[in-house]
CSV table of C-alpha atoms and ligand atoms in Angstrom, one decimal:
chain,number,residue,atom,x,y,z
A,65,UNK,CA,12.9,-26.1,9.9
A,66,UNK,CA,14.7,-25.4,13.1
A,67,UNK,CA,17.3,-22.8,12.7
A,68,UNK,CA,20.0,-22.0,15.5
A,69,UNK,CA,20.5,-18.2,14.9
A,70,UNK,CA,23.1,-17.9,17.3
A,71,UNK,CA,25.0,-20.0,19.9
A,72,UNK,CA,22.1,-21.4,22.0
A,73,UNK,CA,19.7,-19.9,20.3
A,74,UNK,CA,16.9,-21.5,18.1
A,75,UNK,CA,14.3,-20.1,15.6
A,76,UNK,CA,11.5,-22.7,16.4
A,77,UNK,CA,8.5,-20.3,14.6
A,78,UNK,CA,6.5,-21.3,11.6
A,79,UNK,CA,6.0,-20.4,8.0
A,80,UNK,CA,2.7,-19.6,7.2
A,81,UNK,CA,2.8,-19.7,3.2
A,82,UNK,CA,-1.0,-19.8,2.3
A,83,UNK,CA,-1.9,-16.9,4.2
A,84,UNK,CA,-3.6,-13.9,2.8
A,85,UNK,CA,-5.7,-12.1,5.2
A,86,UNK,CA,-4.2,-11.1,8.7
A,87,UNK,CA,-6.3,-9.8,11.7
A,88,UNK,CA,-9.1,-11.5,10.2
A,89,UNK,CA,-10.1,-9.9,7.0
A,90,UNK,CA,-8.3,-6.8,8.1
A,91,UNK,CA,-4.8,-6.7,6.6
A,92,UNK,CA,-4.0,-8.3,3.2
A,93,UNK,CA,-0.8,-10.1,3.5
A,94,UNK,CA,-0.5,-11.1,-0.5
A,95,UNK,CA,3.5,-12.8,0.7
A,96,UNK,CA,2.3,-14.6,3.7
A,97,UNK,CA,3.6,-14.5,6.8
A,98,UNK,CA,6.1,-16.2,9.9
A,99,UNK,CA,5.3,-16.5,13.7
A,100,UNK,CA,8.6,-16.7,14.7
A,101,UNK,CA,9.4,-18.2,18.1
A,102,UNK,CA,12.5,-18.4,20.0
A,103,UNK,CA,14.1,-20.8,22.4
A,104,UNK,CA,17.6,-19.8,24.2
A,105,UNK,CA,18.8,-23.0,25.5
A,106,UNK,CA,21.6,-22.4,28.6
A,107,UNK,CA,21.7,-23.9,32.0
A,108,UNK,CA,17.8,-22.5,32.0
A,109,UNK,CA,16.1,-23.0,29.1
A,110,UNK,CA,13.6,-19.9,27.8
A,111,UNK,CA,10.8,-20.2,25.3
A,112,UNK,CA,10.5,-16.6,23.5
A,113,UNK,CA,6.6,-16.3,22.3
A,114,UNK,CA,4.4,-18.7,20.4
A,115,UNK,CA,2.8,-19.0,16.9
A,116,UNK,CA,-0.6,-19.0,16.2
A,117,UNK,CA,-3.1,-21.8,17.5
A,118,UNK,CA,-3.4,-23.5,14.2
A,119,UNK,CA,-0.2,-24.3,14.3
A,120,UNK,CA,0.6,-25.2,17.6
A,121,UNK,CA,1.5,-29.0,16.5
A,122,UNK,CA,4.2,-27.8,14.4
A,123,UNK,CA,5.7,-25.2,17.0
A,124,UNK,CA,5.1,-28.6,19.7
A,125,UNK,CA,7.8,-30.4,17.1
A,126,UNK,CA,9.5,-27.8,16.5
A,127,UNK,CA,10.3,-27.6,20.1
A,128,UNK,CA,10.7,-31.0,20.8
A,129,UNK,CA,14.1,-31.0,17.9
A,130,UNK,CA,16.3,-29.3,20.4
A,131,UNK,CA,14.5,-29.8,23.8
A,132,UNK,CA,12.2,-31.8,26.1
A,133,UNK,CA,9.3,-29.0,26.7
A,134,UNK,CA,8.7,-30.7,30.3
A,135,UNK,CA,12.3,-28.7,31.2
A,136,UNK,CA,11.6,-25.5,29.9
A,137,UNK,CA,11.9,-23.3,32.6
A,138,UNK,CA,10.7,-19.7,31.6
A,139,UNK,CA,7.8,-18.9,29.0
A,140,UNK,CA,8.1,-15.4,27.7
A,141,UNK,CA,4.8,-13.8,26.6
A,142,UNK,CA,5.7,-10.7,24.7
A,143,UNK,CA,2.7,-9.7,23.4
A,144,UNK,CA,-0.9,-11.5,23.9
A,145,UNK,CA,-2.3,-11.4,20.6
A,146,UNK,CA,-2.9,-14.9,19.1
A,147,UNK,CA,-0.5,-14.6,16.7
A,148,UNK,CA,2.2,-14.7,19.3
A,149,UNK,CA,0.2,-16.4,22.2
A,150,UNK,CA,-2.1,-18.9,20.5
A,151,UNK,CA,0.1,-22.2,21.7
A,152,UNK,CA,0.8,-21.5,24.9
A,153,UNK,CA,-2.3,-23.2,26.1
A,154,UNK,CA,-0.4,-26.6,24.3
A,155,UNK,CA,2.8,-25.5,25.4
A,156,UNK,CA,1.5,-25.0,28.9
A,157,UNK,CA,0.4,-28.3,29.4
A,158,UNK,CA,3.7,-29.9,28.8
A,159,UNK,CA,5.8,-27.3,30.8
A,160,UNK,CA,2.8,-26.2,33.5
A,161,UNK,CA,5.4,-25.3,36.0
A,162,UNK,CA,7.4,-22.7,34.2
A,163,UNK,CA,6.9,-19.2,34.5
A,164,UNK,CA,5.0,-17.3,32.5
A,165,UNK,CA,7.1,-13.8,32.1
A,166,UNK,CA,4.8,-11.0,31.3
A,167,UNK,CA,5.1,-7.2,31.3
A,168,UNK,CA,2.5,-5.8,33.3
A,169,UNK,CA,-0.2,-5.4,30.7
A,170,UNK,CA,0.5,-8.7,29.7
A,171,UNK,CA,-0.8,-10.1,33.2
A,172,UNK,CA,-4.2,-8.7,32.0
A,173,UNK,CA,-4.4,-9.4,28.5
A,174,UNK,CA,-2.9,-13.1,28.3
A,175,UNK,CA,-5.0,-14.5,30.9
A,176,UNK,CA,-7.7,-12.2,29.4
A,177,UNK,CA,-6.7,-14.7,26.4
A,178,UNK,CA,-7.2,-18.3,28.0
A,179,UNK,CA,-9.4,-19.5,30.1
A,180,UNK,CA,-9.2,-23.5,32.0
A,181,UNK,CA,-11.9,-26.3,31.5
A,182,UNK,CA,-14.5,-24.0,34.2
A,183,UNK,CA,-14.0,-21.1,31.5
A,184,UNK,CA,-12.4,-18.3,34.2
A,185,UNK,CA,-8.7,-16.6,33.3
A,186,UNK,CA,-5.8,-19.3,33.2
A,187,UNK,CA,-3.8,-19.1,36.3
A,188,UNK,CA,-0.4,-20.0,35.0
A,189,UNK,CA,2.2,-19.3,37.2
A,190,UNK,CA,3.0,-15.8,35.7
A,191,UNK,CA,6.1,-13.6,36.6
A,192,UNK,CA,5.6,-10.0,35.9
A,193,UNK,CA,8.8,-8.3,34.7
A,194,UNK,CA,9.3,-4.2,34.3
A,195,UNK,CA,11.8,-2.8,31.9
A,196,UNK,CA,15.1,-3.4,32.5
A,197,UNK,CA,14.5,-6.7,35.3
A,198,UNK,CA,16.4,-9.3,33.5
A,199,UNK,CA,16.1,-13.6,34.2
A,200,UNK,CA,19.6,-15.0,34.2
A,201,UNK,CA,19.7,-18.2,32.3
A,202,UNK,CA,23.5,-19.3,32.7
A,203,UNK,CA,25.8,-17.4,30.5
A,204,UNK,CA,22.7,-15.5,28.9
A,205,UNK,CA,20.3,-13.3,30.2
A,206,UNK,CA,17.0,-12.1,29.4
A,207,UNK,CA,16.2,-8.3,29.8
A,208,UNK,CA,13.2,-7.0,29.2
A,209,UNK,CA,12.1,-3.5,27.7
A,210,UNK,CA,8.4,-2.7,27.8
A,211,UNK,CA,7.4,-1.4,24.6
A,212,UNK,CA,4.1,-0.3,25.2
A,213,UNK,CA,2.0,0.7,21.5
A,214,UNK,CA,4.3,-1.5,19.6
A,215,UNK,CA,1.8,-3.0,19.1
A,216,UNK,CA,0.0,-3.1,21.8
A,217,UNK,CA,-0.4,-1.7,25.5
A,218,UNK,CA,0.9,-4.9,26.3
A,219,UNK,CA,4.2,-5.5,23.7
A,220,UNK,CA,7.5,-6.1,25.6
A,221,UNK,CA,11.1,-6.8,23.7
A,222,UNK,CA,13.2,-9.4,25.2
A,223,UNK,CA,17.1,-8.7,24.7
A,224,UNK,CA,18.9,-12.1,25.0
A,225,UNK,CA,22.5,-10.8,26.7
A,226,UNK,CA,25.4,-12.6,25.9
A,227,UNK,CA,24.0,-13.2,22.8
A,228,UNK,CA,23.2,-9.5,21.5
A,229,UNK,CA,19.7,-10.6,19.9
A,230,UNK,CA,16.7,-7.9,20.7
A,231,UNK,CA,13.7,-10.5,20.3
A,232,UNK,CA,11.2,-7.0,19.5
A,233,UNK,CA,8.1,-9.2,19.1
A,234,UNK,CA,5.7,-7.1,16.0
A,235,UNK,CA,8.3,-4.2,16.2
A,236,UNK,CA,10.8,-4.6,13.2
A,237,UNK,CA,8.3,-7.1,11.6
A,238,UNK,CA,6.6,-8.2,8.0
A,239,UNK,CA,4.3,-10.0,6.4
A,240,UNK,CA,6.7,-12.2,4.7
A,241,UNK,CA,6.8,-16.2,3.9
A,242,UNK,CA,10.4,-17.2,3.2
A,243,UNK,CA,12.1,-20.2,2.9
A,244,UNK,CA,15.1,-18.6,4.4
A,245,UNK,CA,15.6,-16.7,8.1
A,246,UNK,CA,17.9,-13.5,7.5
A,247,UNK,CA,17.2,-10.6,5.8
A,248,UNK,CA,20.7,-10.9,3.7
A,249,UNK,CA,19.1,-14.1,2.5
A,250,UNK,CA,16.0,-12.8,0.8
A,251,UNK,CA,15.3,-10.5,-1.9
A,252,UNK,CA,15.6,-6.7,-0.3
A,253,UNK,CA,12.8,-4.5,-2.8
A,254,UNK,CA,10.3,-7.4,-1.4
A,255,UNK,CA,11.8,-7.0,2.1
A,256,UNK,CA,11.1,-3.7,2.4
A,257,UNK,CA,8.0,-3.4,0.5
A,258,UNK,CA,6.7,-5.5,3.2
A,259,UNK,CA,8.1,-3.8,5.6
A,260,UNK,CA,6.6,-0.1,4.8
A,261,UNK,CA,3.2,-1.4,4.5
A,262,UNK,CA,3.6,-3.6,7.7
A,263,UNK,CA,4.5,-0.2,9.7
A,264,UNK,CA,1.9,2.3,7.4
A,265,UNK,CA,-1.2,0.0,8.2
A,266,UNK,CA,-0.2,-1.2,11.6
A,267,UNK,CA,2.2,1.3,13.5
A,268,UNK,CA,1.8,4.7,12.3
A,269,UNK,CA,-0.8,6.1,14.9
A,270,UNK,CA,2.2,5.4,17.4
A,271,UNK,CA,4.9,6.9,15.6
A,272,UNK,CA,5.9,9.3,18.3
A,273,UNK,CA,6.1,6.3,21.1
A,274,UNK,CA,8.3,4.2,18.5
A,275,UNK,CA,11.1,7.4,17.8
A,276,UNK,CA,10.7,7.5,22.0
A,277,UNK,CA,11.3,3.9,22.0
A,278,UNK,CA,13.9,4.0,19.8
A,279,UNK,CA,15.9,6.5,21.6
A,280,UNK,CA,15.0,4.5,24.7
A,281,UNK,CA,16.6,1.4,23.6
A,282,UNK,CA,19.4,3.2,21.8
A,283,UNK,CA,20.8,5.3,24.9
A,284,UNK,CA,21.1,1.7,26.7
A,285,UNK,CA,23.7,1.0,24.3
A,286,UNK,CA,23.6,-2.5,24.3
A,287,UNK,CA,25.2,-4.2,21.5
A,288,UNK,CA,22.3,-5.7,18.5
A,289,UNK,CA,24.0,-7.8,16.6
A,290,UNK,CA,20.6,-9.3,15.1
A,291,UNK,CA,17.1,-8.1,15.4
A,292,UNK,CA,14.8,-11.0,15.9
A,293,UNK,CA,10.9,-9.8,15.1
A,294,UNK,CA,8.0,-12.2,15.6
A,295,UNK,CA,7.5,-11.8,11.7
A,296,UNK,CA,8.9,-12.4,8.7
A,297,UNK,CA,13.0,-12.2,8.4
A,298,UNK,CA,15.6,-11.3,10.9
A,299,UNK,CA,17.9,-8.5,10.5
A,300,UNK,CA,21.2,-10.4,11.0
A,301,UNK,CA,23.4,-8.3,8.4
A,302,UNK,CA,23.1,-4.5,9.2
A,303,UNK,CA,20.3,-5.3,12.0
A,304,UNK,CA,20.4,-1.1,12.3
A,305,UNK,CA,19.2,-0.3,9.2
A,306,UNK,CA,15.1,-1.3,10.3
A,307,UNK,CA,16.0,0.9,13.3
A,308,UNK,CA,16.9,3.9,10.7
A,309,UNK,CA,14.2,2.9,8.5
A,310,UNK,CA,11.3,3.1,11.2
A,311,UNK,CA,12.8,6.2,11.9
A,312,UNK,CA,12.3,7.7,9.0
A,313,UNK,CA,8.7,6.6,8.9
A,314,UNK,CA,7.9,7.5,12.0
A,315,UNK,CA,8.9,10.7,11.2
A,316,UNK,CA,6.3,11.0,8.3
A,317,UNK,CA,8.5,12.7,5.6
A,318,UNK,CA,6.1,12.3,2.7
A,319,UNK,CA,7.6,12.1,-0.8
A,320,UNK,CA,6.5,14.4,-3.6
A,321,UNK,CA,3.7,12.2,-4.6
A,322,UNK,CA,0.5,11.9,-5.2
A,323,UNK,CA,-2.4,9.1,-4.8
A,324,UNK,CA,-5.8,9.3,-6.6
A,325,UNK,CA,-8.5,6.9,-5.6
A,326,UNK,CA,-11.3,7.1,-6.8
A,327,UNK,CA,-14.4,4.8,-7.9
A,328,UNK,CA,-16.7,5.2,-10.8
A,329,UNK,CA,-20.5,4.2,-12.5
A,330,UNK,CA,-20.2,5.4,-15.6
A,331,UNK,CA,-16.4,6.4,-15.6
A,332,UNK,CA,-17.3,10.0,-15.4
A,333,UNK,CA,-15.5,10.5,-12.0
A,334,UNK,CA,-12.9,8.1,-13.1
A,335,UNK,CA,-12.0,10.6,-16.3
A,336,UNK,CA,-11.9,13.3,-13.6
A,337,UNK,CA,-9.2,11.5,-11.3
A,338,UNK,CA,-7.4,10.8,-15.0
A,339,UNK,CA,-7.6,14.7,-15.8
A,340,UNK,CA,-6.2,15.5,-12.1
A,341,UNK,CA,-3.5,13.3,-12.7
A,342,UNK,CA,-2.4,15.0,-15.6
A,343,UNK,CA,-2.3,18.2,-13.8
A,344,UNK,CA,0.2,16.7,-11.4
A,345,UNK,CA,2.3,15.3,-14.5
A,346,UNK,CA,2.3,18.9,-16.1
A,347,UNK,CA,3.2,20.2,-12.7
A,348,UNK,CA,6.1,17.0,-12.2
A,349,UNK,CA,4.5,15.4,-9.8
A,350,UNK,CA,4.3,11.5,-9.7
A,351,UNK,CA,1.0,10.4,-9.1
A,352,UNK,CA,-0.5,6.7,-8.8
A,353,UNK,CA,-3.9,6.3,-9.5
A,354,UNK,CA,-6.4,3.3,-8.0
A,355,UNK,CA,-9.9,2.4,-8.6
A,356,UNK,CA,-10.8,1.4,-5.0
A,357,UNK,CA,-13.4,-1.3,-6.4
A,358,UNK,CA,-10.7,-3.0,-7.8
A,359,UNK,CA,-7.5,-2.3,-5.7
A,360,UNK,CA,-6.4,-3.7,-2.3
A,361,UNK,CA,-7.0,-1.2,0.5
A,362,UNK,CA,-3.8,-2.2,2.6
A,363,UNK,CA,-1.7,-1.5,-0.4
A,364,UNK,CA,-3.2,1.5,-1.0
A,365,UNK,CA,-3.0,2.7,2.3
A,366,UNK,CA,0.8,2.6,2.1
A,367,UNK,CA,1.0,4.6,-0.9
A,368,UNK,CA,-0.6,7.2,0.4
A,369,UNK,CA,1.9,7.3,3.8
A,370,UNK,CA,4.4,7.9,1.2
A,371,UNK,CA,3.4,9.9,-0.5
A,372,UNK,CA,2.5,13.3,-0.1
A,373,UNK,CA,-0.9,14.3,-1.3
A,374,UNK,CA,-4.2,12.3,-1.5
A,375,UNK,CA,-6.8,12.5,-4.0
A,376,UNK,CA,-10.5,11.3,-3.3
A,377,UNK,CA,-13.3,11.1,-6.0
A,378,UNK,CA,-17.0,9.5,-6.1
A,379,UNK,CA,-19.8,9.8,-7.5
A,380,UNK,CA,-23.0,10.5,-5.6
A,381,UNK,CA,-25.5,7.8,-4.4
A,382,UNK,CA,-27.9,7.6,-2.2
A,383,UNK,CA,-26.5,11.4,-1.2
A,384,UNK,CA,-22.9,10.0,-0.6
A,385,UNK,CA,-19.6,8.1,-1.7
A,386,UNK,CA,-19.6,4.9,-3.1
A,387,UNK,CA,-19.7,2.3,-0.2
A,388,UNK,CA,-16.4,1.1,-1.7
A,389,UNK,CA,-14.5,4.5,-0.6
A,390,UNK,CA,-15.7,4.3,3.3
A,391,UNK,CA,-13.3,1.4,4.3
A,392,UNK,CA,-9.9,3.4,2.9
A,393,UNK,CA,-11.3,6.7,4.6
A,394,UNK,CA,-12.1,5.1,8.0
A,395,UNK,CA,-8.7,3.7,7.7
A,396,UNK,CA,-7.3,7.2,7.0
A,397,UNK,CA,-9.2,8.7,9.9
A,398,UNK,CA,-8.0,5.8,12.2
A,399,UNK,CA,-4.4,5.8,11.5
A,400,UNK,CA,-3.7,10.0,11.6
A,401,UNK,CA,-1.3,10.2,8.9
A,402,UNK,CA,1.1,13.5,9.0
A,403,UNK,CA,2.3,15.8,7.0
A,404,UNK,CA,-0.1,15.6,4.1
A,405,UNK,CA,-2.5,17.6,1.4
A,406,UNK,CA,-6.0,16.5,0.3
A,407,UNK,CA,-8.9,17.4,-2.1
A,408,UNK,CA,-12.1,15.7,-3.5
A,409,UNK,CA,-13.6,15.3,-6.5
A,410,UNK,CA,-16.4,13.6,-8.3
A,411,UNK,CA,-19.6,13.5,-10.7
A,412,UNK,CA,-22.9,13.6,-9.8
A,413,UNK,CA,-26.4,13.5,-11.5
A,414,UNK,CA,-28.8,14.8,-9.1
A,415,UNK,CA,-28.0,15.8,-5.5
A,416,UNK,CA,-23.9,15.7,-6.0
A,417,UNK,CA,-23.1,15.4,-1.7
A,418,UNK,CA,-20.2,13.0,-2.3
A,419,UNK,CA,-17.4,15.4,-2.6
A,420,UNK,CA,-18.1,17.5,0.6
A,421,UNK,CA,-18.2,14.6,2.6
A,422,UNK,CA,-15.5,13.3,1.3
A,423,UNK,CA,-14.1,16.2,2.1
A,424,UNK,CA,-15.1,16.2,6.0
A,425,UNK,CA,-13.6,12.8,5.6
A,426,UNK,CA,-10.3,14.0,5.2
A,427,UNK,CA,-10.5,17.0,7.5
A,428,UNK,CA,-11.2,14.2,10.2
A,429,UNK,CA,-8.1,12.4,9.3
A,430,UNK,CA,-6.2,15.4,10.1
A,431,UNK,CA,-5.4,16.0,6.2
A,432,UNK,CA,-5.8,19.9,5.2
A,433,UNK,CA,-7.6,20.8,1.9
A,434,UNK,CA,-5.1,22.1,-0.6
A,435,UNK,CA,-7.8,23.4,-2.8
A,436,UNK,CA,-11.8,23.2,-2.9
A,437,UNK,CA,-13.1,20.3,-4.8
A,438,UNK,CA,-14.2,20.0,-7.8
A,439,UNK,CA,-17.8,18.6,-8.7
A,440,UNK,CA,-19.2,17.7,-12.1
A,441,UNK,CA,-22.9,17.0,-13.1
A,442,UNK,CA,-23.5,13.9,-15.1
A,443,UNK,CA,-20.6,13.4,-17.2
A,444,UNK,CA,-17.4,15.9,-17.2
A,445,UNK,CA,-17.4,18.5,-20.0
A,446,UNK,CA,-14.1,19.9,-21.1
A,447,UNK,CA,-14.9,22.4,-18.6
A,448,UNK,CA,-14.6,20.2,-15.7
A,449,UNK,CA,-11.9,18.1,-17.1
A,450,UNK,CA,-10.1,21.5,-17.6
A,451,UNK,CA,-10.6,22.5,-13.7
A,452,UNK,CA,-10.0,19.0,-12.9
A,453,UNK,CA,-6.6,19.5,-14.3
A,454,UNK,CA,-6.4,22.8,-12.5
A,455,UNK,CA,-6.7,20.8,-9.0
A,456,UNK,CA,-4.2,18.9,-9.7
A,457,UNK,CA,-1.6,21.5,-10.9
A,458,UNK,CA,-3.2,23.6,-7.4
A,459,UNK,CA,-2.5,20.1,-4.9
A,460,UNK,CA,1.2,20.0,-6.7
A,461,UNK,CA,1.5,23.9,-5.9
A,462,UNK,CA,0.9,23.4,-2.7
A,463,UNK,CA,3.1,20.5,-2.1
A,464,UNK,CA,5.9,22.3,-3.6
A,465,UNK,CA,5.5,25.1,-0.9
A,466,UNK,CA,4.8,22.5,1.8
B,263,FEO,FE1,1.8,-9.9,15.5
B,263,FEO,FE2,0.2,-7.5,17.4
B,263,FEO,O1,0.5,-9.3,16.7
């Protein structure tokens, strides 16, 4: 439903309910998600992104409740991944003579998108803008801020002026199918659960450029009275507090926490990850513990950029880690978490190779060893259950002094 968000202004996105998987199979989204689009209607009338391709009928209607789409005049591109840019080729062929605003990776990447019936780059009539060129629209004006790694080399944020809305595009976003627009409208544990893992699987490598960001947008003063994202809810009441929020996760602060993951054959290496945990519960440590067979990776992922220490066990097979561990450590690897403490564990029957490559796993992901590992042959005596316990009480020791 076509919401007005503020005086001229007009959420014309889509609620995608049904979906589950986002970036193809990449990103579990177990809430859904919105492609929110904007139109600021003045004496010039701006289009502020897309929604996905699928849905391009619905964002065509949507449009066509507060305007005829032959009059739009500008066609901001924020951001060129589908998501955002999918219905512009339908949009385009209602409007064909509006301008295409782009920020100057943009001019690469959305043509680089969508090609004409002969198959070469679409040659809309683009208008390249820089940070801080602005498109007056009548009382309103659009300003742009290049925002480059949030989330792409590409991402811009449109600040609509005269109506304080920043229009950040995936900055500020989640994964989040409402039935309601605001963030003071939905239920705020699920907000910001969505929110965390939205920025822990998708913006932590480029925490540094969103605290420079931040500052960037911050020292222009300019008043935010709502902070429009190109997902899930806007932050209408208190539209600072994702600002603070990213903040602090950009800053990587871990909690005193640990995550166990593991997976198992015969439960040996599971009964290890259960004797580490008890370590950190004898130590006061909060620990959560997942079988990565059986647990979503995304979800996991964001526990562990909350929390302090990670805990990795496998068996051995085929002289390695269960295949089921590789996708969560590539993930590790790729998004360079700080501030944390690792260790490895695991059973083994024969060869027993699992636990140092797990552990060159997490030196590659930049996460320090707080103690060797520990390695058990077929299934764990009370021995190895009593130095499993040990690493766990060691990784709490060392997060204490961290
Ligand atoms: Fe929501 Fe980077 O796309």
């Amino acid at each position: 439903m076509v919401t007005e968000i503020a005086k001229g202004v007009y959420w014309v996105g889509v609620v995608d309910w049904g979906l589950r998987h986002f970036h193809g199979f990449e990103l579990s989204t177990h809430r859904g998600s919105t492609y929110n689009a904007y139109v600021v209607k003045d004496k010039k009338t701006a289009v502020v992104d897309t929604v996905w391709g699928p849905f391009s009928d619905q964002f065509i209607e949507n449009l066509r409740e507060i305007v005829d789409p032959s009059t739009i005049d500008y066609v901001v591109a924020n951001h060129a991944e589908t998501d955002h840019s999918g219905s512009l080729p339908a949009l385009m062929r209602l409007c064909p003579k509006a301008a295409v605003v782009v920020s100057p990776r943009g001019k690469d990447s959305i043509p680089g998108h969508y090609h004409d019936a002969s198959g070469v780059h679409q040659q809309w009539n683009f208008k390249v803008v820089k940070t801080g060129e602005a498109i007056s629209l009548g009382e309103t004006q659009l300003v742009f801020v290049e925002a480059p790694m949030l989330h792409w080399p590409d991402s811009m944020f449109t600040y609509v002026a005269g109506r304080n809305l920043l229009l950040s595009n995936d900055a500020f976003g989640q994964h989040y199918a409402t039935s309601m627009r605001f963030n003071d409208q939905v239920d705020r544990t699920e907000l910001y659960e969505e929110a965390v893992k939205y920025y822990a699987n998708i913006l932590t490598p480029f925490s540094d450029l969103v605290l420079k960001k931040i500052d960037e947008v911050l020292a222009l003063k300019l008043p935010v009275d709502m902070i429009c994202p190109s997902h899930g809810v806007i932050w209408r009441s208190d539209p600072l507090q994702i600002v603070t929020a990213y903040q602090e996760w950009a800053r990587q602060v871990p909690q005193k926490r640990a995550v166990i993951m593991y997976d198992t054959m015969w439960e040996g290496t599971r009964k290890m990850a259960e004797a580490i945990g008890a370590g950190f519960t004898k130590a006061g440590i909060p620990f959560k513990l997942f079988n990565m067979a059986t647990s979503d990776r995304n979800d996991v992922v964001k526990e562990v950029f909350q929390a302090q220490a990670v805990l990795v066990g496998s068996p051995t097979v085929n002289r390695g880690p269960l295949a089921t561990l590789m996708p969560v450590l590539e993930d590790l690897r790729g998004l360079r978490f700080k501030n944390k403490v690792g260790a490895a564990f695991g059973s083994y029957g024969w060869s027993g190779e699992s636990v140092g490559l797990i552990e060159e796993h997490l030196k590659a992901a930049g996460i320090p060893l707080a103690a060797p590992g520990v390695k058990a042959m077929w299934q764990p005596t009370g021995a190895d259950l009593a130095k499993c316990e040990a690493l766990g009480a060691a990784v709490a020791e060392a997060m204490k002094k961290a």
